[in-house]
mmCIF file of C-alpha atoms in Angstrom:
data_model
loop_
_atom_site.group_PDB
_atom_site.id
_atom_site.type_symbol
_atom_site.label_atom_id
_atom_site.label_comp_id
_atom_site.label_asym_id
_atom_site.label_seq_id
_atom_site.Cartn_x
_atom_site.Cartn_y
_atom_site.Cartn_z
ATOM 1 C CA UNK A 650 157.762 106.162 124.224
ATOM 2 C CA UNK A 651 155.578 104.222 126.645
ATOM 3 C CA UNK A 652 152.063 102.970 125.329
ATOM 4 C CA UNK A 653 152.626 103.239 122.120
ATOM 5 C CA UNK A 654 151.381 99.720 119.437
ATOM 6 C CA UNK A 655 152.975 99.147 116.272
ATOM 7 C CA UNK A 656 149.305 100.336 115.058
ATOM 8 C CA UNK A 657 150.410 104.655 116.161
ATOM 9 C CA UNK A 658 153.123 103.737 113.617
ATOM 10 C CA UNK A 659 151.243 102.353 110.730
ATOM 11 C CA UNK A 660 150.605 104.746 107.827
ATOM 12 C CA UNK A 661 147.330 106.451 108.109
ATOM 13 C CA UNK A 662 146.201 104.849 104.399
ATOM 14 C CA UNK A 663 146.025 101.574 106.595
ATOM 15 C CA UNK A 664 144.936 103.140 109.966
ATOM 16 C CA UNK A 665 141.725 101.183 110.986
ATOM 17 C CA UNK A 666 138.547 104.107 110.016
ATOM 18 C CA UNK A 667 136.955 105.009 113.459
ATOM 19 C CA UNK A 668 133.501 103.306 113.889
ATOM 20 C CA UNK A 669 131.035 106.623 113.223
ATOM 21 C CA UNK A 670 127.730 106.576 115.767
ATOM 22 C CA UNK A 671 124.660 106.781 113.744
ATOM 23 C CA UNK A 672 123.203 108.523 116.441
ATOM 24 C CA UNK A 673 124.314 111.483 118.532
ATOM 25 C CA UNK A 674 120.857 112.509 119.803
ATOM 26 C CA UNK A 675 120.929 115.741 118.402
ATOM 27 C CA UNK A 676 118.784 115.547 115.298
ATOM 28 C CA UNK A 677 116.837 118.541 116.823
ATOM 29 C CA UNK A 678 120.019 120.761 115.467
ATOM 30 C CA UNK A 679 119.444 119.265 112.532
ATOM 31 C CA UNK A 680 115.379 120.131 112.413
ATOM 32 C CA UNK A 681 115.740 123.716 113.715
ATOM 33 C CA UNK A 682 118.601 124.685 111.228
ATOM 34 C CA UNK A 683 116.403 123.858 108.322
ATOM 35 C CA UNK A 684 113.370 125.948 110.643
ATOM 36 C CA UNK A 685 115.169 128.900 110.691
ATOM 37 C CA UNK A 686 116.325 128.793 106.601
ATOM 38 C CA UNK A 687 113.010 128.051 105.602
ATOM 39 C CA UNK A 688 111.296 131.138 107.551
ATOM 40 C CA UNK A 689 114.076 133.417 106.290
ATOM 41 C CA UNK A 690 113.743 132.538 102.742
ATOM 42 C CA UNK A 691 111.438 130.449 102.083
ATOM 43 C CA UNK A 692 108.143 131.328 104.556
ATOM 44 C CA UNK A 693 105.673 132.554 101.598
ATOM 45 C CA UNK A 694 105.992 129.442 99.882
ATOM 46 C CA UNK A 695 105.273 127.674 103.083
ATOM 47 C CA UNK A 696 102.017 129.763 103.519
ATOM 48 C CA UNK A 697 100.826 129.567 99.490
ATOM 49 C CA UNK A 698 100.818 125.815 100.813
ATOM 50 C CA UNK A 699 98.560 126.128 103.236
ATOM 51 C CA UNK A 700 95.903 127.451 100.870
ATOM 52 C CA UNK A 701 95.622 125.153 97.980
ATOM 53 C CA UNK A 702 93.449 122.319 99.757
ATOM 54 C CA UNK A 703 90.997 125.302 100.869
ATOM 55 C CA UNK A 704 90.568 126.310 97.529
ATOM 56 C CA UNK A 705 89.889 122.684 96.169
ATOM 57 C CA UNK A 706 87.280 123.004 99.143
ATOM 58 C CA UNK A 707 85.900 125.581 97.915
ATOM 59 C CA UNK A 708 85.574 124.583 94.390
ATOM 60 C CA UNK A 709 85.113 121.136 94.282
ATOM 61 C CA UNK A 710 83.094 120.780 97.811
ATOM 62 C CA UNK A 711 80.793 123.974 98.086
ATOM 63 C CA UNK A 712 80.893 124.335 94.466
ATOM 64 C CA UNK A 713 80.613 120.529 93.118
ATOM 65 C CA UNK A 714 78.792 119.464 96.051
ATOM 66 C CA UNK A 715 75.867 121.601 95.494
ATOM 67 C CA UNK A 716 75.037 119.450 92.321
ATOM 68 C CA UNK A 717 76.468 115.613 94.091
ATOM 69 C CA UNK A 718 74.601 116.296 97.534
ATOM 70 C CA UNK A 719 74.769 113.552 100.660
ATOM 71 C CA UNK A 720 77.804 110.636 99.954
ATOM 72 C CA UNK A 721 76.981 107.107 102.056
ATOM 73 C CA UNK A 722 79.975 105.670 103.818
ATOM 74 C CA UNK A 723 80.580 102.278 104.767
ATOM 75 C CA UNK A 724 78.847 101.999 106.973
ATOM 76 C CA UNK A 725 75.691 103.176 105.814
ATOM 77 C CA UNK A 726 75.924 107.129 107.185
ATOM 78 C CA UNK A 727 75.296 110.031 104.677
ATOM 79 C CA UNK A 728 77.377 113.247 104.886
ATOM 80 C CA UNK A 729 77.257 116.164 102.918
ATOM 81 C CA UNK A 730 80.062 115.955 99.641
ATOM 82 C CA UNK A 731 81.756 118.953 101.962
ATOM 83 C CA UNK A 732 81.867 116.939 104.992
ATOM 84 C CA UNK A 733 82.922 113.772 102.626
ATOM 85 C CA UNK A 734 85.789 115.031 101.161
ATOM 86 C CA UNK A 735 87.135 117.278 103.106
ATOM 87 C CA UNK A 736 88.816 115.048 105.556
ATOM 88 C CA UNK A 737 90.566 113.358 102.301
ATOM 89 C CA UNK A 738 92.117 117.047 101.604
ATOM 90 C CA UNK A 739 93.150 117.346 105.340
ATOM 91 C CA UNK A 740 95.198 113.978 104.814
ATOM 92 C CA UNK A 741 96.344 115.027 101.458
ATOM 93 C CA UNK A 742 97.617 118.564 103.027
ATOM 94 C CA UNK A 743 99.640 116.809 105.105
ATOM 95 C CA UNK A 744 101.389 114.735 102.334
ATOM 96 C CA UNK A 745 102.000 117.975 100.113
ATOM 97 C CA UNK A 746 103.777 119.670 103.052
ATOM 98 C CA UNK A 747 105.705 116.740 104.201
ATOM 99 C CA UNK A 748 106.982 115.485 100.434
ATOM 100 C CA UNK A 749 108.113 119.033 99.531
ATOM 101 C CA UNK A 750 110.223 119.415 102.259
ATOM 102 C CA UNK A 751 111.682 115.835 102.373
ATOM 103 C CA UNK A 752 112.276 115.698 98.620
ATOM 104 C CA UNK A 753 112.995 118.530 96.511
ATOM 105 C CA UNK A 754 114.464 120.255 99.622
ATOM 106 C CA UNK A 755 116.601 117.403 100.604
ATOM 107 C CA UNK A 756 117.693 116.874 96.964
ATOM 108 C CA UNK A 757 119.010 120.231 96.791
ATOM 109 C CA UNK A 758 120.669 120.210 100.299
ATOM 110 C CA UNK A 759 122.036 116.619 99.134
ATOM 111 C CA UNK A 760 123.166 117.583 95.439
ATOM 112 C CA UNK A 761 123.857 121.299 94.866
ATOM 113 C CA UNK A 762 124.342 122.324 98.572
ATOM 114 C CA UNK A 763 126.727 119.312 99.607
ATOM 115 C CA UNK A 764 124.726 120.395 103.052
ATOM 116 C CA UNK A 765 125.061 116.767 104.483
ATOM 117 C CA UNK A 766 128.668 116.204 103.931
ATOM 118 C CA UNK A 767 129.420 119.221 106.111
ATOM 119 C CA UNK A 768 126.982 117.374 109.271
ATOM 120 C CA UNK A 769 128.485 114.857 108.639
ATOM 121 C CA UNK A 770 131.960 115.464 109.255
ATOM 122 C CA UNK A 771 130.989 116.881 112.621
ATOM 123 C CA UNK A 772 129.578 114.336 116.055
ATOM 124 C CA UNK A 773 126.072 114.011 114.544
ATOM 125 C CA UNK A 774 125.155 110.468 112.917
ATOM 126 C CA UNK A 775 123.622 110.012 109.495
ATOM 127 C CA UNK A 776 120.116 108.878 111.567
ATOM 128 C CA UNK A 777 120.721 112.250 113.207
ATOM 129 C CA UNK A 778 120.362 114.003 109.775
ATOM 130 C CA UNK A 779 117.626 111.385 108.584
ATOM 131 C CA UNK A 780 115.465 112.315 112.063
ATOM 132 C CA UNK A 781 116.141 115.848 111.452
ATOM 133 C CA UNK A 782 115.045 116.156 108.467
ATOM 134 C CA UNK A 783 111.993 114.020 108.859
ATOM 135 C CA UNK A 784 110.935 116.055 111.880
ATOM 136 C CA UNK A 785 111.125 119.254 108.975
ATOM 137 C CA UNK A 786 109.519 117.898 107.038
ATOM 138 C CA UNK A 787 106.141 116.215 109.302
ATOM 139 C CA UNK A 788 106.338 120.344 110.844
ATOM 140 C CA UNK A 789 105.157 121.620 107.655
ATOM 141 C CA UNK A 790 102.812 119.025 106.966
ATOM 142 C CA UNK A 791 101.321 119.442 110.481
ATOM 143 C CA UNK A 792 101.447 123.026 109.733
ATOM 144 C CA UNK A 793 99.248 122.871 106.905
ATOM 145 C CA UNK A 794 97.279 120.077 108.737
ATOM 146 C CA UNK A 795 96.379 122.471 111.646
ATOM 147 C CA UNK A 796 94.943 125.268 109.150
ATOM 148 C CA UNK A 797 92.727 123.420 107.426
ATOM 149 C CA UNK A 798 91.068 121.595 109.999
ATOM 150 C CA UNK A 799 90.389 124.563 111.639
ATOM 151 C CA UNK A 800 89.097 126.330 108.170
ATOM 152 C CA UNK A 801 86.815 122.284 108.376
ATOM 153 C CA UNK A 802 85.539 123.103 112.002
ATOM 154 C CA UNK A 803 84.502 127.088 110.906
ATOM 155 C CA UNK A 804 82.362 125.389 108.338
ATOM 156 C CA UNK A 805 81.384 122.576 110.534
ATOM 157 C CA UNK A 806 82.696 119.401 108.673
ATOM 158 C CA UNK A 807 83.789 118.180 111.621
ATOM 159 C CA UNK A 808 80.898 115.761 112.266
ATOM 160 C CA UNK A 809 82.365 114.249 115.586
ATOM 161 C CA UNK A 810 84.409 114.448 118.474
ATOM 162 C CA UNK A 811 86.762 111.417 116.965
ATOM 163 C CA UNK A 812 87.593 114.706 114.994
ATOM 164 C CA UNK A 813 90.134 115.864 117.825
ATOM 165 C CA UNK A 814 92.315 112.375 117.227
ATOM 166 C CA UNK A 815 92.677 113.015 113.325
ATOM 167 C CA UNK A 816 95.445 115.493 114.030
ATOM 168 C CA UNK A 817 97.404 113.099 115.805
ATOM 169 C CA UNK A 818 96.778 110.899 112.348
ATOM 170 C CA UNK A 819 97.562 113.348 110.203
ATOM 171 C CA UNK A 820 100.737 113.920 111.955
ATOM 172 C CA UNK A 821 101.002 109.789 111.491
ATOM 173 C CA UNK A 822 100.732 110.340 107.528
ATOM 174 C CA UNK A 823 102.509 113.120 106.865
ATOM 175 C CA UNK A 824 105.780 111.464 109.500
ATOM 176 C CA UNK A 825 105.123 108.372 106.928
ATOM 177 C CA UNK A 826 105.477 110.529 103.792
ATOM 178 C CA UNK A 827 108.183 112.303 105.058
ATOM 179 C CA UNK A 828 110.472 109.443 105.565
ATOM 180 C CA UNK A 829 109.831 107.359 102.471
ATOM 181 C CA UNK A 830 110.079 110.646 100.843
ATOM 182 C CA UNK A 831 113.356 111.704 101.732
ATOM 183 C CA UNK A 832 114.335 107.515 101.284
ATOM 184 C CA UNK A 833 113.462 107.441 97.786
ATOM 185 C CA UNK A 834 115.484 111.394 97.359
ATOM 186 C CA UNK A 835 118.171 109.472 98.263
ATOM 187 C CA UNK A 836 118.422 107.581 94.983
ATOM 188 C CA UNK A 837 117.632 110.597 92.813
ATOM 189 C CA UNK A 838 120.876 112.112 90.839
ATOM 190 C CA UNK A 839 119.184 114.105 88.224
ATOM 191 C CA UNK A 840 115.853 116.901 88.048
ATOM 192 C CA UNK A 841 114.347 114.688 85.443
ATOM 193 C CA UNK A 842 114.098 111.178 87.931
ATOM 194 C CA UNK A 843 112.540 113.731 90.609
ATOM 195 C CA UNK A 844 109.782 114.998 88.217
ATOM 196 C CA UNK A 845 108.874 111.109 89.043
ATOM 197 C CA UNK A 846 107.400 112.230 92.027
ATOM 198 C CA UNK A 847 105.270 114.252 91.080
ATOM 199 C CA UNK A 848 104.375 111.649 88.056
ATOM 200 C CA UNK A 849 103.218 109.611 91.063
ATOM 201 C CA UNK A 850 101.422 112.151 93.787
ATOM 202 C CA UNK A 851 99.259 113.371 91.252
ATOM 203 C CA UNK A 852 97.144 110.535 90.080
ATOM 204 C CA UNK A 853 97.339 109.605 93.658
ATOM 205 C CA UNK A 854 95.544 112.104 94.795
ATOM 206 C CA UNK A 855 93.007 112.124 92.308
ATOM 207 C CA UNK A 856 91.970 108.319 92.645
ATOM 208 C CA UNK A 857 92.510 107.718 96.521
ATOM 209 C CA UNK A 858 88.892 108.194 97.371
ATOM 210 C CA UNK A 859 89.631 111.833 97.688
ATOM 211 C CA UNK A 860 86.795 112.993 95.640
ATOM 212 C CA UNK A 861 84.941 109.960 95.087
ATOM 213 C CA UNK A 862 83.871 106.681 96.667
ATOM 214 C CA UNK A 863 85.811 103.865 96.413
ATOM 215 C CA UNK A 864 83.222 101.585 94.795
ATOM 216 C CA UNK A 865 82.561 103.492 91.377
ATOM 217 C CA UNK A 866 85.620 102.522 90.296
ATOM 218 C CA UNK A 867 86.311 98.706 88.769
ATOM 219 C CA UNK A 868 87.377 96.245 90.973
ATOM 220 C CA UNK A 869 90.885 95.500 89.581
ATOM 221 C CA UNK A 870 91.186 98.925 90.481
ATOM 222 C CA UNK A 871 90.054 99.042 93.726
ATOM 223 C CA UNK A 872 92.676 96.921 94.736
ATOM 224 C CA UNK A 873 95.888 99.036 92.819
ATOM 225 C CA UNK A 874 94.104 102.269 94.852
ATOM 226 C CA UNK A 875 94.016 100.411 98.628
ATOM 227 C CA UNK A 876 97.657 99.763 97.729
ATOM 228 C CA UNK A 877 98.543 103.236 98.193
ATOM 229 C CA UNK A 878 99.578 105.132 101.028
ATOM 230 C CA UNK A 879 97.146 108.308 100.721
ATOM 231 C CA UNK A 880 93.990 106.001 100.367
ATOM 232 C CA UNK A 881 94.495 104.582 103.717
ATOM 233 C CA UNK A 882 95.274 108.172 105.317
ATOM 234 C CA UNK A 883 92.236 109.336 103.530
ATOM 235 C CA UNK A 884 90.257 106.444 105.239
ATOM 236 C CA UNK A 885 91.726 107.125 108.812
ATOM 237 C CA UNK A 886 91.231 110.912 108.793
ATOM 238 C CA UNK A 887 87.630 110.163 106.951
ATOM 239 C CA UNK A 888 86.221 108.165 109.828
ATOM 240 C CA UNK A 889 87.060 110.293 112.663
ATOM 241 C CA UNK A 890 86.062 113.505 111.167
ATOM 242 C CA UNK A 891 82.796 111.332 110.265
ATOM 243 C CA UNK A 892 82.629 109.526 113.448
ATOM 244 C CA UNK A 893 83.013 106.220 111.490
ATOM 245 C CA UNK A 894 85.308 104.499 113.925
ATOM 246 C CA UNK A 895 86.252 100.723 114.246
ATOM 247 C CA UNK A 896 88.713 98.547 114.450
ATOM 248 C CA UNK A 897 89.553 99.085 110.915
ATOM 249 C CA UNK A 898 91.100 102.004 111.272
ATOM 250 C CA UNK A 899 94.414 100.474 113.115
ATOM 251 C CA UNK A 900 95.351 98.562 109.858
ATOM 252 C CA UNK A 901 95.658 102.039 108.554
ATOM 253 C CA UNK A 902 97.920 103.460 111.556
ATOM 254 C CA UNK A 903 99.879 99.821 111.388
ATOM 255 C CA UNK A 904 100.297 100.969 107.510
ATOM 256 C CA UNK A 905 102.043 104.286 108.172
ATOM 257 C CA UNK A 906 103.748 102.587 111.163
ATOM 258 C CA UNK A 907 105.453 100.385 108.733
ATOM 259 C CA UNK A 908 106.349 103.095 106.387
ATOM 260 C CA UNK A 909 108.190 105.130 108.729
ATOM 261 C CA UNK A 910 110.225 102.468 110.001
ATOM 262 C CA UNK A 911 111.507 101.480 106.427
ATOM 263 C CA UNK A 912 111.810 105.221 105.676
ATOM 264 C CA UNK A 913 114.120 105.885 108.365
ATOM 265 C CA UNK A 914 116.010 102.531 108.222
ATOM 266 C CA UNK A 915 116.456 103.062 104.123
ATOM 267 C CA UNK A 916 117.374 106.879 104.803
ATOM 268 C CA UNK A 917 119.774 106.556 107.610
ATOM 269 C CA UNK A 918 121.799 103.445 105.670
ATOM 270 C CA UNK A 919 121.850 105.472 102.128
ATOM 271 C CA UNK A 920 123.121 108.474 104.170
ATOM 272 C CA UNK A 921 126.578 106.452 105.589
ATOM 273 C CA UNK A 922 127.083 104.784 102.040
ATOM 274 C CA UNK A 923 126.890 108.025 100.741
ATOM 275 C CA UNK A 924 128.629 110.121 102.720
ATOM 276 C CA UNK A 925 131.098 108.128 105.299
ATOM 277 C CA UNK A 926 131.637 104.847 103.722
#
């Protein structure tokens, strides 16, 4: 037999593993199967989404904001409590829409439906499962981004035309949720460790300036509340919906910039440990 090494002879228990690509450039398969088994089975839970932050607009903004009237920003501009904390819901509808699908989904594809270990035994890379998920994921949360802004610009509370950039930010926070979402999944073996995450979104939302100024609350805790990732997505939608715009506002992208990068990096690396290692 010509060509043959001693290694063609060597059992296959000791047979050097073929090096795996982590990337096959089709994590658009990926994105688009989960598309098409969400809006066959799951599409009203998708829309129920998109109206929970217009109710809390309703009832805390027109509602509330009848009896809280004008908020001053930072800079020293008053805007009606609609117009203050709307913007905050428009970040914090992209977040709800992005975690769902990159956590509970992704737990149940990862856990119940052994999904992954069938893409994986095909040409596509655990990053190709990581991105295509991810992109799910930040489609829903730009999906419920979209509505309410326009439901903000019906009721004019969007105060300037730095208003047409905060769906590219939006789209920035809920691509950062989405991959630290699905990162963190990846650790999760039981229901109970998941209800975690919702331990943690929900006093997030309530103290990330959504409703409130930053400066009523003490200043130890001013600090734990700029820590966290919906504060500065609050802040970045907040000033171009406002028109407050400066320099400032890059820390923010740099912030969700950073966050996507570890997402994706801690995502793709749990996926081959878990699955092909």
């Amino acid at each position: 037999m010509t060509g043959a090494t001693e290694q063609d002879f060597a059992p296959s228990s000791i047979r050097p593993r073929p090096v795996r690509s982590l990337y096959a450039g089709n994590a658009r398969a990926v994105m688009l199967r989960g598309w098409r088994a969400t809006a066959s089975t799951n599409w009203l839970v998708v829309v129920s989404g998109l109206f929970e932050p217009i109710f809390y607009l309703l009832a805390m903004g027109i509602g509330l904001g009848s009896l809280v009237g004008a908020v001053t920003l930072s800079n020293g501009q008053e805007v009606s409590y609609p117009a203050y904390i709307a913007p905050a819901l428009l970040a914090v509808a992209a977040m709800n829409g992005a975690i769902y699908d990159s956590t509970w989904n992704v737990f149940f594809k990862m856990q119940f439906a052994k999904l992954y270990e069938g893409m994986l035994s095909t040409s596509l890379g655990p990053l190709d499962v990581a991105l295509g998920e991810i992109l799910l994921a930040l489609l829903r949360g730009a999906l419920y981004a979209v509505g309410f802004q326009l439901v903000m610009q019906v009721l004019g509370l969007n105060l300037s035309w730095w208003a047409l950039l905060a769906l590219p930010a939006v789209l920035l926070i809920a691509f950062g949720f989405a991959s630290v979402g699905m990162a963190i999944t990846s650790y999760m073996k039981s229901f109970q460790q998941m209800d975690w995450i919702n331990f943690i979104m929900l006093p997030m939302f309530l103290f990330s300036a959504t409703f409130y100024p930053l400066s009523v609350y003490p200043q130890w805790l001013q600090y734990v509340i700029q820590a966290m990732p919906l504060w500065h997505g609050v802040e970045l939608v907040r000033g171009l919906t406002t028109g407050d715009v400066n320099w400032g506002l890059l820390w923010h992208v740099l912030y969700y910039t950073v966050m996507i990068v570890l997402g994706l990096v801690v995502t793709t690396k749990r996926l081959r440990a878990l699955f092909l290692d």
